[in-house]
Amino acid sequence: MKKLLEFVGVILLIQGAGGLVHELFGWMKWGFIQKLGIFDGWELYASISALVLAVAVFAAAESAKT
């Protein structure tokens, strides 16, 4: 379970960071958040939320048993 949570945390971290870089600088439009239509106009907030969720998932992975 710990490895799964770490994997999900890494995916969320990459997607959130990529979305944040895209929204702030216009680089790398490869993230999943930018491709979804439900986040139109809210991509910056969704990227920040993904980063916060990644931190929470990493914290949960640390407290999970092996």
Coordinates of N, CA, C and O in Angstrom, one line a residue:
M1 N 0.8 -1.2 0.0 CA 0.0 0.0 0.0 C 0.9 1.3 0.0 O 0.5 2.3 -0.6
K2 N 2.0 1.2 0.7 CA 2.9 2.3 0.8 C 3.4 2.7 -0.6 O 3.5 3.8 -1.0
K3 N 3.8 1.7 -1.3 CA 4.4 1.9 -2.7 C 3.3 2.5 -3.6 O 3.6 3.4 -4.4
L4 N 2.1 2.1 -3.5 CA 1.0 2.6 -4.3 C 0.8 4.1 -4.0 O 0.6 4.9 -4.9
L5 N 0.8 4.4 -2.7 CA 0.6 5.8 -2.3 C 1.7 6.7 -2.8 O 1.5 7.8 -3.2
E6 N 2.9 6.2 -2.7 CA 4.1 6.9 -3.2 C 4.0 7.1 -4.7 O 4.3 8.2 -5.2
F7 N 3.5 6.1 -5.4 CA 3.4 6.3 -6.9 C 2.3 7.3 -7.2 O 2.6 8.2 -8.1
V8 N 1.2 7.3 -6.5 CA 0.1 8.2 -6.8 C 0.6 9.6 -6.4 O 0.3 10.6 -7.1
G9 N 1.4 9.8 -5.3 CA 2.0 11.0 -4.9 C 2.9 11.6 -6.0 O 2.9 12.8 -6.3
V10 N 3.7 10.8 -6.6 CA 4.7 11.2 -7.6 C 3.9 11.7 -8.8 O 4.2 12.7 -9.4
I11 N 2.9 10.9 -9.2 CA 2.1 11.3 -10.4 C 1.4 12.7 -10.1 O 1.4 13.6 -11.0
L12 N 0.8 12.8 -8.9 CA 0.2 14.1 -8.6 C 1.2 15.3 -8.6 O 0.9 16.4 -9.0
L13 N 2.4 15.0 -8.1 CA 3.4 16.0 -8.0 C 3.9 16.4 -9.4 O 4.0 17.6 -9.7
I14 N 4.1 15.5 -10.3 CA 4.5 15.8 -11.6 C 3.4 16.5 -12.4 O 3.7 17.5 -13.0
Q15 N 2.2 16.1 -12.2 CA 1.1 16.8 -12.9 C 0.8 18.2 -12.4 O 0.6 19.1 -13.2
G16 N 0.9 18.3 -11.1 CA 0.7 19.6 -10.5 C 1.8 20.6 -10.9 O 1.6 21.8 -11.2
A17 N 3.1 20.1 -10.8 CA 4.2 21.0 -11.1 C 4.2 21.3 -12.6 O 4.5 22.5 -13.0
G18 N 3.9 20.4 -13.5 CA 3.8 20.6 -14.9 C 2.7 21.6 -15.2 O 2.9 22.5 -16.1
G19 N 1.6 21.5 -14.6 CA 0.5 22.4 -14.8 C 0.8 23.8 -14.3 O 0.5 24.8 -15.0
L20 N 1.5 23.9 -13.2 CA 1.9 25.2 -12.7 C 2.9 25.9 -13.6 O 2.8 27.1 -13.8
V21 N 3.9 25.1 -14.1 CA 4.9 25.7 -15.0 C 4.2 26.2 -16.3 O 4.5 27.2 -16.8
H22 N 3.2 25.4 -16.7 CA 2.5 25.8 -18.0 C 1.7 27.0 -17.7 O 1.7 27.9 -18.6
E23 N 1.0 27.1 -16.6 CA 0.2 28.3 -16.4 C 1.0 29.6 -16.1 O 0.6 30.6 -16.5
L24 N 2.1 29.4 -15.5 CA 2.9 30.6 -15.2 C 3.8 31.1 -16.3 O 4.0 32.2 -16.5
F25 N 4.4 30.1 -17.1 CA 5.4 30.4 -18.1 C 5.0 30.0 -19.5 O 5.6 30.5 -20.5
G26 N 3.9 29.2 -19.7 CA 3.5 28.8 -21.0 C 4.3 27.7 -21.6 O 4.2 27.4 -22.8
W27 N 5.1 27.0 -20.8 CA 5.9 25.9 -21.3 C 5.2 24.6 -21.1 O 4.3 24.5 -20.3
M28 N 5.5 23.6 -21.8 CA 5.1 22.2 -21.6 C 3.6 22.0 -21.4 O 3.2 21.8 -20.3
K29 N 2.9 22.0 -22.4 CA 1.5 21.6 -22.3 C 1.3 20.1 -22.5 O 0.7 19.7 -23.5
W30 N 1.8 19.4 -21.6 CA 1.7 17.9 -21.6 C 0.9 17.3 -20.5 O 0.7 16.2 -20.4
G31 N 0.5 18.2 -19.5 CA -0.1 17.7 -18.3 C -1.6 17.2 -18.5 O -2.2 17.7 -19.5
F32 N -2.0 16.4 -17.7 CA -3.3 15.8 -17.7 C -4.4 16.9 -17.4 O -5.5 16.9 -17.9
I33 N -4.0 17.8 -16.5 CA -4.9 18.8 -16.0 C -5.3 19.8 -17.2 O -6.4 20.2 -17.3
Q34 N -4.3 20.1 -18.0 CA -4.6 21.0 -19.1 C -5.4 20.4 -20.2 O -6.1 21.1 -21.0
K35 N -5.4 19.1 -20.3 CA -6.2 18.4 -21.4 C -7.6 18.1 -21.0 O -8.4 17.9 -21.9
L36 N -8.0 18.2 -19.7 CA -9.4 18.0 -19.3 C -10.2 19.3 -19.5 O -9.7 20.3 -19.1
G37 N -11.3 19.1 -20.1 CA -12.2 20.3 -20.3 C -12.9 20.8 -19.1 O -13.3 22.0 -19.0
I38 N -13.0 20.0 -18.0 CA -13.7 20.5 -16.8 C -12.9 21.5 -16.0 O -13.5 22.2 -15.2
F39 N -11.6 21.7 -16.3 CA -10.8 22.6 -15.6 C -10.6 23.9 -16.4 O -9.7 24.7 -16.1
D40 N -11.3 24.1 -17.5 CA -11.1 25.3 -18.3 C -11.3 26.6 -17.5 O -12.3 26.8 -16.9
G41 N -10.2 27.4 -17.5 CA -10.2 28.6 -16.7 C -9.8 28.4 -15.3 O -9.5 29.4 -14.6
W42 N -9.6 27.2 -14.8 CA -9.3 26.9 -13.4 C -8.0 26.0 -13.3 O -7.7 25.4 -12.3
E43 N -7.2 26.0 -14.4 CA -6.1 25.2 -14.5 C -5.0 25.5 -13.4 O -4.4 24.6 -12.8
L44 N -4.8 26.8 -13.1 CA -3.9 27.2 -12.1 C -4.3 26.6 -10.7 O -3.5 26.0 -10.0
Y45 N -5.6 26.8 -10.4 CA -6.1 26.3 -9.1 C -6.0 24.8 -9.0 O -5.7 24.2 -7.9
A46 N -6.3 24.1 -10.1 CA -6.3 22.6 -10.1 C -4.8 22.1 -10.0 O -4.6 21.1 -9.3
S47 N -3.9 22.8 -10.5 CA -2.5 22.5 -10.4 C -2.0 22.6 -9.0 O -1.3 21.8 -8.5
I48 N -2.4 23.7 -8.4 CA -2.0 24.0 -7.0 C -2.6 22.9 -6.1 O -2.0 22.4 -5.2
S49 N -3.9 22.6 -6.4 CA -4.6 21.6 -5.6 C -3.9 20.2 -5.8 O -3.8 19.4 -4.8
A50 N -3.4 19.9 -7.0 CA -2.7 18.6 -7.2 C -1.4 18.6 -6.4 O -1.1 17.5 -5.8
L51 N -0.7 19.7 -6.3 CA 0.5 19.7 -5.5 C 0.2 19.6 -4.0 O 0.9 18.8 -3.3
V52 N -0.8 20.2 -3.5 CA -1.2 20.1 -2.1 C -1.7 18.6 -1.8 O -1.3 18.0 -0.8
L53 N -2.4 18.1 -2.7 CA -2.8 16.7 -2.6 C -1.7 15.7 -2.6 O -1.6 14.7 -1.9
A54 N -0.7 16.0 -3.4 CA 0.5 15.2 -3.5 C 1.3 15.2 -2.1 O 1.7 14.1 -1.7
V55 N 1.3 16.3 -1.5 CA 2.0 16.4 -0.2 C 1.2 15.6 0.8 O 1.7 14.8 1.7
A56 N -0.2 15.6 0.8 CA -1.0 14.9 1.7 C -0.9 13.4 1.4 O -0.8 12.6 2.4
V57 N -0.7 13.0 0.2 CA -0.6 11.6 -0.1 C 0.8 11.1 0.3 O 0.9 9.9 0.9
F58 N 1.8 11.9 0.2 CA 3.1 11.5 0.7 C 3.1 11.4 2.2 O 3.7 10.5 2.8
A59 N 2.4 12.2 2.9 CA 2.2 12.1 4.4 C 1.5 10.8 4.7 O 1.9 10.2 5.7
A60 N 0.5 10.5 4.0 CA -0.3 9.3 4.2 C 0.6 8.1 4.0 O 0.5 7.0 4.7
A61 N 1.5 8.1 3.0 CA 2.4 7.0 2.7 C 3.4 6.8 3.8 O 3.8 5.7 4.1
E62 N 3.8 7.9 4.4 CA 4.8 7.8 5.5 C 4.2 7.1 6.7 O 4.8 6.4 7.4
S63 N 2.9 7.4 6.9 CA 2.2 6.9 8.1 C 1.7 5.5 7.9 O 1.3 4.8 8.8
A64 N 1.6 5.0 6.6 CA 1.1 3.7 6.3 C 2.1 2.6 6.7 O 3.3 2.8 6.7
K65 N 1.5 1.5 7.1 CA 2.4 0.4 7.4 C 2.9 -0.3 6.2 O 2.3 -0.1 5.1
T66 N 4.0 -1.0 6.3 CA 4.6 -1.6 5.1 C 3.8 -2.6 4.4 O 2.8 -3.1 4.7

